[in-house]
Amino acid sequence: MSSDNYYTDTELFQQLTENQQQALSDLMNRYKFSLLCYFRKFTGKEELIKEAFLDTMYAVWEQRMEVAEKEDPLRWMFRIAHNKVCNKLRAEKRFIFSPLDSLSIPPHTKLNGELELEAKELERRVEKAVELLTPHEQLVFHLSKQQGCSTSEIAARLNVSENTVRNQLSSSLKKIRSYLKDSFFNLFI
């Protein structure tokens, strides 16, 4: 049986510095499912997904001395994974753009306390900004961003044109960004 269940992520990354290949194997077993699911958000091509996974693990092994000293080695590994899959897709000219600010770590992965607090604070501020929108803008924003409805689906549901939906969504996002920008500035005053 693997020793995977007995070590924290930090301990596994630390064991890599001692050239323990078992630690790499345990790390691969622990995060294989999460990484493969993450890669599938970009592409359904299994060969590319497997290559990106192996390239990520190879990078972890090659940089094991540096990664063990990082404050959050798991976040670093997911950043490497993101870069690996994007590079492969660019090389194949089949890149599906996903901005790095939408990079998410799977829900079962624990964030450190400070990051968790920051995420909750940002979520609270976004909710506050959404409350300042008109009721119709709130509805369009909710359908688009929280339920994942397309512009045409929203237009059909609300019996308005797709252009109206796009305009309201654009207006909503501008207002939210403006609120967050002001809110962020006020945080440091």
PDB file of C-alpha atoms in Angstrom:
ATOM      1  CA  MET A   1       0.000   0.000   0.000  1.00  0.00           C
ATOM      2  CA  SER A   2       1.221   3.480  -0.820  1.00  0.00           C
ATOM      3  CA  SER A   3       2.312   5.859   1.894  1.00  0.00           C
ATOM      4  CA  ASP A   4       0.216   8.564   0.196  1.00  0.00           C
ATOM      5  CA  ASN A   5      -2.388   8.682   2.964  1.00  0.00           C
ATOM      6  CA  TYR A   6       0.163   9.264   5.694  1.00  0.00           C
ATOM      7  CA  TYR A   7       1.792  12.471   4.460  1.00  0.00           C
ATOM      8  CA  THR A   8       0.582  16.016   3.946  1.00  0.00           C
ATOM      9  CA  ASP A   9       1.189  17.690   0.601  1.00  0.00           C
ATOM     10  CA  THR A  10       4.015  19.721   2.091  1.00  0.00           C
ATOM     11  CA  GLU A  11       5.656  16.568   3.452  1.00  0.00           C
ATOM     12  CA  LEU A  12       5.379  14.835   0.067  1.00  0.00           C
ATOM     13  CA  PHE A  13       6.984  17.781  -1.691  1.00  0.00           C
ATOM     14  CA  GLN A  14       9.699  17.839   0.976  1.00  0.00           C
ATOM     15  CA  GLN A  15      10.390  14.134   0.450  1.00  0.00           C
ATOM     16  CA  LEU A  16      11.023  14.845  -3.221  1.00  0.00           C
ATOM     17  CA  THR A  17      14.169  16.744  -2.205  1.00  0.00           C
ATOM     18  CA  GLU A  18      15.466  13.542  -0.663  1.00  0.00           C
ATOM     19  CA  ASN A  19      15.232  11.913  -4.118  1.00  0.00           C
ATOM     20  CA  GLN A  20      12.426   9.661  -2.959  1.00  0.00           C
ATOM     21  CA  GLN A  21      10.702   8.508  -6.103  1.00  0.00           C
ATOM     22  CA  GLN A  22       7.979   6.995  -3.936  1.00  0.00           C
ATOM     23  CA  ALA A  23       7.005  10.551  -2.942  1.00  0.00           C
ATOM     24  CA  LEU A  24       6.580  11.427  -6.626  1.00  0.00           C
ATOM     25  CA  SER A  25       4.518   8.298  -7.152  1.00  0.00           C
ATOM     26  CA  ASP A  26       2.341   9.192  -4.146  1.00  0.00           C
ATOM     27  CA  LEU A  27       1.933  12.749  -5.426  1.00  0.00           C
ATOM     28  CA  MET A  28       0.941  11.417  -8.858  1.00  0.00           C
ATOM     29  CA  ASN A  29      -1.620   9.069  -7.326  1.00  0.00           C
ATOM     30  CA  ARG A  30      -3.045  11.764  -5.078  1.00  0.00           C
ATOM     31  CA  TYR A  31      -3.509  14.392  -7.818  1.00  0.00           C
ATOM     32  CA  LYS A  32      -3.874  12.380 -11.012  1.00  0.00           C
ATOM     33  CA  PHE A  33      -7.680  12.584 -11.035  1.00  0.00           C
ATOM     34  CA  SER A  34      -7.747  16.307 -10.208  1.00  0.00           C
ATOM     35  CA  LEU A  35      -5.151  17.185 -12.833  1.00  0.00           C
ATOM     36  CA  LEU A  36      -6.760  15.042 -15.542  1.00  0.00           C
ATOM     37  CA  CYS A  37     -10.141  16.664 -14.844  1.00  0.00           C
ATOM     38  CA  TYR A  38      -8.498  20.074 -14.964  1.00  0.00           C
ATOM     39  CA  PHE A  39      -6.878  19.272 -18.332  1.00  0.00           C
ATOM     40  CA  ARG A  40     -10.219  18.068 -19.699  1.00  0.00           C
ATOM     41  CA  LYS A  41     -11.586  21.587 -19.184  1.00  0.00           C
ATOM     42  CA  PHE A  42      -9.243  22.613 -22.016  1.00  0.00           C
ATOM     43  CA  THR A  43      -9.366  19.630 -24.340  1.00  0.00           C
ATOM     44  CA  GLY A  44     -10.948  16.228 -24.726  1.00  0.00           C
ATOM     45  CA  LYS A  45      -7.944  14.774 -26.496  1.00  0.00           C
ATOM     46  CA  GLU A  46      -6.772  11.976 -24.179  1.00  0.00           C
ATOM     47  CA  GLU A  47      -3.265  11.757 -25.641  1.00  0.00           C
ATOM     48  CA  LEU A  48      -2.669  15.455 -25.017  1.00  0.00           C
ATOM     49  CA  ILE A  49      -4.144  15.180 -21.501  1.00  0.00           C
ATOM     50  CA  LYS A  50      -1.798  12.306 -20.603  1.00  0.00           C
ATOM     51  CA  GLU A  51       1.199  14.153 -22.046  1.00  0.00           C
ATOM     52  CA  ALA A  52       0.363  17.301 -20.062  1.00  0.00           C
ATOM     53  CA  PHE A  53       0.029  15.233 -16.876  1.00  0.00           C
ATOM     54  CA  LEU A  54       3.365  13.495 -17.406  1.00  0.00           C
ATOM     55  CA  ASP A  55       5.047  16.796 -18.339  1.00  0.00           C
ATOM     56  CA  THR A  56       3.710  18.335 -15.136  1.00  0.00           C
ATOM     57  CA  MET A  57       5.028  15.477 -13.008  1.00  0.00           C
ATOM     58  CA  TYR A  58       8.360  15.620 -14.835  1.00  0.00           C
ATOM     59  CA  ALA A  59       8.599  19.351 -14.058  1.00  0.00           C
ATOM     60  CA  VAL A  60       7.816  18.643 -10.390  1.00  0.00           C
ATOM     61  CA  TRP A  61      10.613  16.045 -10.292  1.00  0.00           C
ATOM     62  CA  GLU A  62      13.106  18.213 -12.166  1.00  0.00           C
ATOM     63  CA  GLN A  63      12.450  21.227  -9.931  1.00  0.00           C
ATOM     64  CA  ARG A  64      11.980  19.258  -6.711  1.00  0.00           C
ATOM     65  CA  MET A  65      14.650  21.213  -4.799  1.00  0.00           C
ATOM     66  CA  GLU A  66      13.010  24.572  -5.557  1.00  0.00           C
ATOM     67  CA  VAL A  67       9.402  23.462  -5.202  1.00  0.00           C
ATOM     68  CA  ALA A  68       9.864  22.100  -1.695  1.00  0.00           C
ATOM     69  CA  GLU A  69      10.941  25.568  -0.555  1.00  0.00           C
ATOM     70  CA  LYS A  70       7.881  27.289  -2.029  1.00  0.00           C
ATOM     71  CA  GLU A  71       5.244  28.609   0.347  1.00  0.00           C
ATOM     72  CA  ASP A  72       2.467  26.814  -1.533  1.00  0.00           C
ATOM     73  CA  PRO A  73       3.943  23.992  -3.639  1.00  0.00           C
ATOM     74  CA  LEU A  74       0.526  22.634  -4.587  1.00  0.00           C
ATOM     75  CA  ARG A  75      -0.555  25.940  -6.140  1.00  0.00           C
ATOM     76  CA  TRP A  76       2.787  26.010  -7.972  1.00  0.00           C
ATOM     77  CA  MET A  77       2.135  22.510  -9.330  1.00  0.00           C
ATOM     78  CA  PHE A  78      -1.291  23.546 -10.630  1.00  0.00           C
ATOM     79  CA  ARG A  79       0.237  26.645 -12.248  1.00  0.00           C
ATOM     80  CA  ILE A  80       2.790  24.404 -13.972  1.00  0.00           C
ATOM     81  CA  ALA A  81      -0.053  22.116 -15.076  1.00  0.00           C
ATOM     82  CA  HIS A  82      -1.922  25.102 -16.523  1.00  0.00           C
ATOM     83  CA  ASN A  83       1.154  26.240 -18.436  1.00  0.00           C
ATOM     84  CA  LYS A  84       1.884  22.729 -19.741  1.00  0.00           C
ATOM     85  CA  VAL A  85      -1.597  22.161 -21.165  1.00  0.00           C
ATOM     86  CA  CYS A  86      -1.750  25.674 -22.667  1.00  0.00           C
ATOM     87  CA  ASN A  87       1.643  25.216 -24.318  1.00  0.00           C
ATOM     88  CA  LYS A  88       0.559  21.892 -25.808  1.00  0.00           C
ATOM     89  CA  LEU A  89      -2.665  23.376 -27.116  1.00  0.00           C
ATOM     90  CA  ARG A  90      -0.846  26.357 -28.590  1.00  0.00           C
ATOM     91  CA  ALA A  91       1.521  23.976 -30.326  1.00  0.00           C
ATOM     92  CA  GLU A  92      -1.491  22.218 -31.852  1.00  0.00           C
ATOM     93  CA  LYS A  93      -3.216  25.554 -32.554  1.00  0.00           C
ATOM     94  CA  ARG A  94      -6.300  24.335 -30.705  1.00  0.00           C
ATOM     95  CA  PHE A  95      -6.031  26.610 -27.725  1.00  0.00           C
ATOM     96  CA  ILE A  96      -9.202  27.334 -25.776  1.00  0.00           C
ATOM     97  CA  PHE A  97      -8.479  30.527 -23.881  1.00  0.00           C
ATOM     98  CA  SER A  98      -8.980  30.427 -20.145  1.00  0.00           C
ATOM     99  CA  PRO A  99      -7.514  33.387 -18.290  1.00  0.00           C
ATOM    100  CA  LEU A 100      -5.183  32.606 -15.431  1.00  0.00           C
ATOM    101  CA  ASP A 101      -7.382  34.510 -13.019  1.00  0.00           C
ATOM    102  CA  SER A 102      -9.979  31.787 -13.535  1.00  0.00           C
ATOM    103  CA  LEU A 103      -7.474  29.124 -12.604  1.00  0.00           C
ATOM    104  CA  SER A 104      -9.102  27.081  -9.928  1.00  0.00           C
ATOM    105  CA  ILE A 105      -7.804  24.424  -7.670  1.00  0.00           C
ATOM    106  CA  PRO A 106     -10.188  21.505  -7.163  1.00  0.00           C
ATOM    107  CA  PRO A 107     -12.574  21.967  -4.221  1.00  0.00           C
ATOM    108  CA  HIS A 108     -11.110  19.142  -2.134  1.00  0.00           C
ATOM    109  CA  THR A 109      -7.759  20.942  -2.084  1.00  0.00           C
ATOM    110  CA  LYS A 110      -7.374  23.051   1.026  1.00  0.00           C
ATOM    111  CA  LEU A 111      -6.232  26.638   0.629  1.00  0.00           C
ATOM    112  CA  ASN A 112      -4.115  28.160   3.338  1.00  0.00           C
ATOM    113  CA  GLY A 113      -6.034  30.332   5.793  1.00  0.00           C
ATOM    114  CA  GLU A 114      -5.024  33.666   4.314  1.00  0.00           C
ATOM    115  CA  LEU A 115      -6.015  32.699   0.763  1.00  0.00           C
ATOM    116  CA  GLU A 116      -9.314  31.314   2.008  1.00  0.00           C
ATOM    117  CA  LEU A 117     -10.073  34.588   3.809  1.00  0.00           C
ATOM    118  CA  GLU A 118      -9.150  36.610   0.722  1.00  0.00           C
ATOM    119  CA  ALA A 119     -11.380  34.430  -1.462  1.00  0.00           C
ATOM    120  CA  LYS A 120     -14.322  34.817   0.932  1.00  0.00           C
ATOM    121  CA  GLU A 121     -13.789  38.585   1.111  1.00  0.00           C
ATOM    122  CA  LEU A 122     -13.692  38.857  -2.680  1.00  0.00           C
ATOM    123  CA  GLU A 123     -16.837  36.741  -2.950  1.00  0.00           C
ATOM    124  CA  ARG A 124     -18.570  38.994  -0.405  1.00  0.00           C
ATOM    125  CA  ARG A 125     -17.564  42.105  -2.362  1.00  0.00           C
ATOM    126  CA  VAL A 126     -18.813  40.655  -5.649  1.00  0.00           C
ATOM    127  CA  GLU A 127     -22.131  39.775  -3.994  1.00  0.00           C
ATOM    128  CA  LYS A 128     -22.368  43.343  -2.669  1.00  0.00           C
ATOM    129  CA  ALA A 129     -21.618  44.721  -6.149  1.00  0.00           C
ATOM    130  CA  VAL A 130     -24.297  42.498  -7.703  1.00  0.00           C
ATOM    131  CA  GLU A 131     -26.829  43.813  -5.167  1.00  0.00           C
ATOM    132  CA  LEU A 132     -26.224  47.322  -6.554  1.00  0.00           C
ATOM    133  CA  LEU A 133     -27.306  46.289 -10.066  1.00  0.00           C
ATOM    134  CA  THR A 134     -30.821  46.816 -11.334  1.00  0.00           C
ATOM    135  CA  PRO A 135     -33.099  43.789 -10.870  1.00  0.00           C
ATOM    136  CA  HIS A 136     -32.947  42.995 -14.596  1.00  0.00           C
ATOM    137  CA  GLU A 137     -29.127  43.261 -14.635  1.00  0.00           C
ATOM    138  CA  GLN A 138     -28.989  40.990 -11.585  1.00  0.00           C
ATOM    139  CA  LEU A 139     -31.112  38.414 -13.362  1.00  0.00           C
ATOM    140  CA  VAL A 140     -28.998  38.522 -16.539  1.00  0.00           C
ATOM    141  CA  PHE A 141     -25.777  38.316 -14.500  1.00  0.00           C
ATOM    142  CA  HIS A 142     -27.108  35.396 -12.443  1.00  0.00           C
ATOM    143  CA  LEU A 143     -28.246  33.458 -15.513  1.00  0.00           C
ATOM    144  CA  SER A 144     -24.986  34.056 -17.352  1.00  0.00           C
ATOM    145  CA  LYS A 145     -22.298  33.788 -14.699  1.00  0.00           C
ATOM    146  CA  GLN A 146     -23.837  31.592 -12.052  1.00  0.00           C
ATOM    147  CA  GLN A 147     -26.036  29.271 -14.088  1.00  0.00           C
ATOM    148  CA  GLY A 148     -23.849  29.283 -17.186  1.00  0.00           C
ATOM    149  CA  CYS A 149     -26.644  30.094 -19.650  1.00  0.00           C
ATOM    150  CA  SER A 150     -25.662  31.298 -23.106  1.00  0.00           C
ATOM    151  CA  THR A 151     -26.703  34.689 -24.469  1.00  0.00           C
ATOM    152  CA  SER A 152     -29.298  33.060 -26.720  1.00  0.00           C
ATOM    153  CA  GLU A 153     -30.745  31.010 -23.823  1.00  0.00           C
ATOM    154  CA  ILE A 154     -31.069  34.128 -21.677  1.00  0.00           C
ATOM    155  CA  ALA A 155     -32.669  36.072 -24.526  1.00  0.00           C
ATOM    156  CA  ALA A 156     -35.218  33.298 -25.068  1.00  0.00           C
ATOM    157  CA  ARG A 157     -36.010  33.028 -21.344  1.00  0.00           C
ATOM    158  CA  LEU A 158     -36.464  36.778 -20.908  1.00  0.00           C
ATOM    159  CA  ASN A 159     -38.083  37.366 -24.293  1.00  0.00           C
ATOM    160  CA  VAL A 160     -35.541  40.026 -25.304  1.00  0.00           C
ATOM    161  CA  SER A 161     -32.985  40.244 -28.101  1.00  0.00           C
ATOM    162  CA  GLU A 162     -29.525  38.709 -27.742  1.00  0.00           C
ATOM    163  CA  ASN A 163     -28.078  42.188 -28.243  1.00  0.00           C
ATOM    164  CA  THR A 164     -30.039  43.449 -25.225  1.00  0.00           C
ATOM    165  CA  VAL A 165     -28.643  40.579 -23.142  1.00  0.00           C
ATOM    166  CA  ARG A 166     -25.079  41.333 -24.287  1.00  0.00           C
ATOM    167  CA  ASN A 167     -25.505  45.034 -23.509  1.00  0.00           C
ATOM    168  CA  GLN A 168     -26.934  44.381 -20.054  1.00  0.00           C
ATOM    169  CA  LEU A 169     -24.267  41.842 -19.246  1.00  0.00           C
ATOM    170  CA  SER A 170     -21.568  44.241 -20.399  1.00  0.00           C
ATOM    171  CA  SER A 171     -23.069  47.043 -18.334  1.00  0.00           C
ATOM    172  CA  SER A 172     -23.334  44.763 -15.291  1.00  0.00           C
ATOM    173  CA  LEU A 173     -19.720  43.672 -15.548  1.00  0.00           C
ATOM    174  CA  LYS A 174     -18.535  47.270 -15.878  1.00  0.00           C
ATOM    175  CA  LYS A 175     -20.466  48.241 -12.759  1.00  0.00           C
ATOM    176  CA  ILE A 176     -19.126  45.255 -10.815  1.00  0.00           C
ATOM    177  CA  ARG A 177     -15.538  45.960 -11.902  1.00  0.00           C
ATOM    178  CA  SER A 178     -15.919  49.617 -10.974  1.00  0.00           C
ATOM    179  CA  TYR A 179     -17.303  48.708  -7.559  1.00  0.00           C
ATOM    180  CA  LEU A 180     -14.526  46.185  -6.935  1.00  0.00           C
ATOM    181  CA  LYS A 181     -11.894  48.685  -8.053  1.00  0.00           C
ATOM    182  CA  ASP A 182     -13.253  51.360  -5.678  1.00  0.00           C
ATOM    183  CA  SER A 183     -13.750  48.788  -2.937  1.00  0.00           C
ATOM    184  CA  PHE A 184     -10.186  47.534  -3.343  1.00  0.00           C
ATOM    185  CA  PHE A 185      -8.840  51.108  -3.222  1.00  0.00           C
ATOM    186  CA  ASN A 186     -10.838  51.878  -0.070  1.00  0.00           C
ATOM    187  CA  LEU A 187      -9.458  48.777   1.573  1.00  0.00           C
ATOM    188  CA  PHE A 188      -5.999  50.395   1.670  1.00  0.00           C
ATOM    189  CA  ILE A 189      -7.031  53.898   2.767  1.00  0.00           C
TER     190      ILE A 189
END
